[in-house]
Coordinates of C-alpha atoms in Angstrom, one line a residue:
X1022 CA -2.9 28.0 8.3
X1023 CA -4.2 24.8 10.0
X1024 CA -1.6 22.3 9.0
X1025 CA -4.1 19.3 8.4
X1026 CA -6.5 21.2 6.2
X1027 CA -6.4 20.3 2.4
X1028 CA -5.3 23.4 0.5
X1029 CA -5.3 24.4 -3.3
X1030 CA -3.1 26.7 -5.2
X1031 CA -3.4 29.1 -8.1
X1032 CA -1.2 27.8 -11.0
X1033 CA 0.8 31.0 -11.3
X1034 CA 1.3 32.3 -7.8
X1035 CA 4.5 32.2 -5.8
X1036 CA 5.3 28.8 -4.5
X1037 CA 3.1 28.1 -1.6
X1038 CA 0.9 25.0 -0.6
X1039 CA -1.5 27.4 1.2
X1040 CA -2.8 29.8 -1.5
X1041 CA -6.3 28.9 -0.9
X1042 CA -9.0 26.4 0.5
X1043 CA -10.5 23.5 -1.3
X1044 CA -14.1 24.6 -1.8
X1045 CA -15.6 21.2 -2.0
X1046 CA -16.4 18.7 0.8
X1047 CA -14.6 15.2 1.1
X1048 CA -15.7 12.3 -1.3
X1049 CA -19.4 11.7 -0.6
X1050 CA -18.8 8.0 -0.1
X1051 CA -16.0 8.5 2.4
X1052 CA -12.3 7.8 1.9
X1053 CA -9.9 5.2 2.8
X1054 CA -6.1 5.2 3.4
X1055 CA -3.9 2.8 1.6
X1056 CA -0.1 2.3 2.7
X1057 CA 2.4 2.7 -0.2
X1058 CA 5.9 1.6 0.2
X1059 CA 7.5 4.4 -1.4
X1060 CA 5.6 7.2 0.5
X1061 CA 6.2 8.1 4.1
X1062 CA 2.3 8.5 4.8
X1063 CA -0.6 6.4 3.6
X1064 CA -2.5 7.5 0.5
X1065 CA -6.0 8.9 0.8
X1066 CA -8.4 7.8 -1.8
X1067 CA -12.1 7.9 -2.4
X1068 CA -13.9 4.8 -0.8
X1069 CA -15.9 4.5 -4.1
X1070 CA -14.7 5.1 -7.6
X1071 CA -11.2 5.0 -9.4
X1072 CA -8.3 3.8 -7.3
X1073 CA -4.7 3.6 -8.2
X1074 CA -3.3 0.6 -9.8
X1075 CA -0.1 -1.5 -9.2
X1076 CA 1.5 -0.3 -12.5
X1077 CA 1.7 3.2 -10.8
X1078 CA 4.3 1.9 -8.6
X1079 CA 6.8 1.3 -11.3
X1080 CA 7.0 5.1 -11.6
X1081 CA 9.8 5.9 -9.1
X1082 CA 12.4 4.0 -11.0
X1083 CA 11.3 5.6 -14.2
X1084 CA 11.7 9.0 -12.6
X1085 CA 15.3 8.2 -11.3
X1086 CA 16.1 7.1 -14.8
X1087 CA 14.7 10.2 -16.5
X1088 CA 16.6 12.4 -13.9
X1089 CA 20.0 10.4 -14.0
X1090 CA 23.1 12.1 -15.4
X1091 CA 23.0 12.0 -19.3
X1092 CA 19.3 11.4 -19.4
X1093 CA 18.9 15.0 -20.6
X1094 CA 21.8 16.4 -22.8
X1095 CA 21.5 19.9 -21.6
X1096 CA 22.1 18.7 -17.9
X1097 CA 24.5 15.8 -18.5
X1098 CA 27.0 17.2 -15.9
X1099 CA 24.5 17.5 -13.1
X1100 CA 24.8 15.3 -10.1
X1101 CA 22.4 12.3 -9.8
X1102 CA 19.0 12.3 -8.5
X1103 CA 18.0 13.4 -5.6
X1104 CA 20.6 16.0 -5.4
X1105 CA 19.8 17.5 -8.7
X1106 CA 16.2 18.4 -7.4
X1107 CA 17.8 20.0 -4.4
X1108 CA 20.2 22.2 -6.3
X1109 CA 18.0 23.0 -9.4
X1110 CA 14.5 23.3 -7.7
X1111 CA 13.2 20.5 -10.0
X1112 CA 9.6 21.2 -11.0
X1113 CA 7.1 18.4 -11.6
X1114 CA 3.6 18.4 -13.2
X1115 CA 1.0 15.7 -12.5
X1116 CA -1.6 16.2 -15.1
X1117 CA -5.0 14.9 -14.2
X1118 CA -3.6 13.9 -10.9
X1119 CA -6.6 12.2 -9.4
X1120 CA -5.7 11.6 -5.7
X1121 CA -2.2 12.6 -6.7
X1122 CA -0.4 9.3 -6.6
X1123 CA 1.9 9.7 -9.7
X1124 CA 3.0 13.2 -8.7
X1125 CA 3.5 12.3 -5.1
X1126 CA 5.5 9.2 -6.2
X1127 CA 7.5 11.4 -8.4
X1128 CA 8.2 13.7 -5.4
X1129 CA 9.4 10.8 -3.3
X1130 CA 11.8 9.6 -6.1
X1131 CA 13.2 13.2 -6.9
X1132 CA 13.9 13.8 -3.2
X1133 CA 14.3 17.2 -1.3
X1134 CA 14.0 20.4 -3.2
X1135 CA 11.6 19.3 -5.9
X1136 CA 8.2 21.0 -6.3
X1137 CA 5.2 19.2 -7.5
X1138 CA 1.9 20.6 -8.8
X1139 CA -0.9 18.1 -8.7
X1140 CA -3.4 19.4 -11.5
X1141 CA -7.0 18.1 -11.0
X1142 CA -10.3 19.5 -12.2
X1143 CA -12.5 17.1 -10.2
X1144 CA -13.5 18.4 -6.8
X1145 CA -13.6 15.1 -4.8
X1146 CA -10.4 13.7 -6.3
X1147 CA -8.9 17.2 -5.7
X1148 CA -9.8 17.0 -2.2
X1149 CA -7.9 13.7 -1.7
X1150 CA -4.9 15.1 -3.7
X1151 CA -4.7 18.1 -1.3
X1152 CA -5.1 16.0 1.7
X1153 CA -2.2 13.8 0.6
X1154 CA 0.1 16.9 -0.2
X1155 CA -0.7 18.0 3.3
X1156 CA 0.0 14.7 4.9
X1157 CA 3.2 14.2 2.8
X1158 CA 4.6 17.6 3.1
X1159 CA 4.4 17.2 6.8
X1160 CA 6.3 13.9 6.7
X1161 CA 8.8 15.3 4.3
X1162 CA 9.2 18.5 6.5
X1163 CA 9.1 20.6 3.4
X1164 CA 6.3 21.7 1.0
X1165 CA 7.1 19.7 -2.0
X1166 CA 3.6 19.2 -3.3
X1167 CA 0.4 21.3 -3.8
X1168 CA -3.0 20.9 -5.6
X1169 CA -3.8 23.0 -8.6
X1170 CA -7.6 23.1 -9.5
X1171 CA -7.4 23.2 -13.2
X1172 CA -8.3 21.7 -16.5
X1173 CA -5.4 20.3 -18.5
X1174 CA -7.0 21.8 -21.7
X1175 CA -6.7 25.4 -20.3
X1176 CA -3.9 25.1 -17.7
X1177 CA -1.2 27.8 -17.7
X1178 CA 1.7 27.5 -15.4
X1179 CA 5.4 27.6 -15.2
X1180 CA 7.3 25.1 -17.3
X1181 CA 8.3 21.7 -15.7
X1182 CA 11.3 19.5 -15.8
X1183 CA 9.2 16.4 -15.5
X1184 CA 5.7 15.8 -16.3
X1185 CA 3.7 12.5 -15.3
X1186 CA 0.2 11.6 -16.7
X1187 CA -2.3 8.8 -16.8
X1188 CA -4.9 10.1 -19.3
X1189 CA -8.4 8.7 -19.7
X1190 CA -8.2 6.0 -22.4
X1191 CA -11.8 5.5 -23.6
X1192 CA -13.6 8.0 -25.7
X1193 CA -16.6 9.6 -24.0
X1194 CA -19.0 7.7 -26.1
X1195 CA -17.2 4.4 -25.8
X1196 CA -18.4 1.7 -23.6
X1197 CA -20.1 1.9 -20.2
X1198 CA -19.2 4.7 -17.9
X1199 CA -19.2 4.3 -14.2
X1200 CA -22.0 5.9 -12.3
X1201 CA -19.6 7.7 -10.1
X1202 CA -18.6 10.9 -11.9
X1203 CA -15.0 11.0 -10.5
X1204 CA -14.4 7.6 -11.9
X1205 CA -16.1 8.2 -15.2
X1206 CA -13.8 11.1 -15.6
X1207 CA -10.8 9.2 -14.9
X1208 CA -11.5 6.3 -17.5
X1209 CA -13.4 8.2 -20.2
X1210 CA -12.4 11.3 -21.9
X1211 CA -15.0 13.7 -20.8
X1212 CA -12.7 16.6 -20.3
X1213 CA -9.9 15.7 -22.6
X1214 CA -8.2 12.6 -24.1
X1215 CA -4.5 11.6 -24.5
X1216 CA -3.9 14.2 -27.1
X1217 CA -5.1 16.9 -24.8
X1218 CA -2.9 15.7 -22.1
X1219 CA 0.2 15.3 -24.3
X1220 CA -0.6 18.8 -25.9
X1221 CA -0.7 20.3 -22.2
X1222 CA 2.7 18.5 -21.7
X1223 CA 4.3 19.9 -24.8
X1224 CA 3.2 23.4 -23.8
X1225 CA 4.7 23.0 -20.3
X1226 CA 7.9 21.0 -20.7
X1227 CA 11.0 23.0 -19.9
X1228 CA 13.9 22.5 -22.4
X1229 CA 15.3 19.1 -21.9
X1230 CA 12.4 18.0 -19.9
X1231 CA 10.8 14.5 -19.8
X1232 CA 7.2 13.3 -19.9
X1233 CA 6.4 10.0 -18.3
X1234 CA 3.0 8.7 -19.8
X1235 CA 1.1 5.7 -18.7
X1236 CA -1.4 4.3 -21.1
X1237 CA -3.2 1.1 -22.1
X1238 CA -0.7 -1.1 -24.1
X1239 CA -3.3 -1.9 -26.8
X1240 CA -3.6 1.7 -27.5
X1241 CA 0.0 2.6 -27.7
X1242 CA -0.3 3.6 -31.3
X1243 CA -2.5 6.4 -30.2
X1244 CA -0.2 7.6 -27.7
X1245 CA 2.8 7.7 -30.1
X1246 CA 0.6 9.7 -32.5
X1247 CA -0.3 12.1 -29.9
X1248 CA 3.5 12.5 -29.2
X1249 CA 4.4 12.8 -32.6
X1250 CA 1.8 15.7 -33.3
X1251 CA 3.5 17.6 -30.3
X1252 CA 7.1 16.8 -31.5
X1253 CA 7.9 14.7 -28.6
X1254 CA 10.0 11.6 -29.3
X1255 CA 9.8 8.3 -27.1
X1256 CA 13.1 7.5 -25.5
X1257 CA 11.9 4.5 -23.6
X1258 CA 8.8 2.3 -23.8
X1259 CA 8.0 -0.2 -20.8
X1260 CA 5.4 -2.7 -21.3
X1261 CA 3.7 -3.7 -18.0
X1262 CA 2.5 -7.5 -18.1
X1263 CA -0.3 -9.0 -15.9
X1264 CA 1.3 -11.8 -13.8
X1265 CA -1.7 -14.1 -14.2
X1266 CA -2.0 -14.0 -18.0
X1267 CA 1.5 -12.6 -19.1
X1268 CA -0.1 -10.1 -21.3
X1269 CA 0.9 -6.5 -21.6
X1270 CA -1.9 -4.4 -20.5
X1271 CA -0.4 -0.9 -19.7
X1272 CA 2.7 0.7 -21.1
X1273 CA 5.0 3.7 -19.7
X1274 CA 6.4 6.0 -22.3
X1275 CA 9.3 8.3 -21.5
X1276 CA 9.3 11.0 -24.0
X1277 CA 11.1 14.2 -24.5
X1278 CA 11.6 16.9 -27.3
X1279 CA 15.1 15.5 -27.9
X1280 CA 15.6 13.0 -30.8
X1281 CA 17.5 9.8 -29.9
X1282 CA 17.1 6.0 -29.7
X1283 CA 14.2 4.3 -28.1
X1284 CA 14.5 1.3 -25.9
X1285 CA 11.7 -1.3 -25.4
X1286 CA 11.5 -3.3 -22.1
X1287 CA 8.9 -5.5 -20.4
X1288 CA 8.2 -5.6 -16.6
X1289 CA 5.6 -7.7 -14.5
X1290 CA 3.1 -5.5 -12.6
X1291 CA 3.9 -4.8 -9.1
X1292 CA 1.6 -6.6 -6.9
X1293 CA 2.8 -5.2 -3.4
X1294 CA 1.7 -1.6 -2.6

């Protein structure tokens, strides 16, 4: 295998980041690289279309909290992250991964030994996700991440200890769609909505696993209904406020199959990538 070629993987094969080659060219409008504080290599994104946002950068702290001792009752005696990942082979799914930013941030937070599947159906975004996985695997000196070309509505893979997702939040018929197909699919539910993503998470969460879901704050009720339908319970809700207005515009929800109390906190959006 040529180490710098993006690769894709079948969802059920033995773990290898080199199960097959991405069968699509790079983004038609080209790509850019963006330095990200939490990652040891810059993130590759399409030059045109949907780009990752500052609220994504809150994920590493949420991952560490979700993996901390006592966060999951069946593993309360485990050592803290990242050694849990190294000892237990922690599995992470990033549903609708786009360029892979959430899954790769989760991999950085979980540390050595974790294995992350970046699930993306779009070819151009999948190329970026695979290229990012190759670059970061090299920087980490281990194969933590791989691309899985699949639709969340039909995905079938090994259960995961941690699932991250930022589903499309507009209905397919709602508002104006971008002329860029990849951007339109990221913002509009052309291939599944939040219910589809949460249902996929419900099918693939391992016992004691956690879901970290990013969604618009003004649509929190929709996300909570989707979680309820899959018997998943919110454990923490983090409202993300815009610095210039003070209004909550995104929300992170930490959910699991375990019942328990739910805390609500507020944070300002991270402005430095």
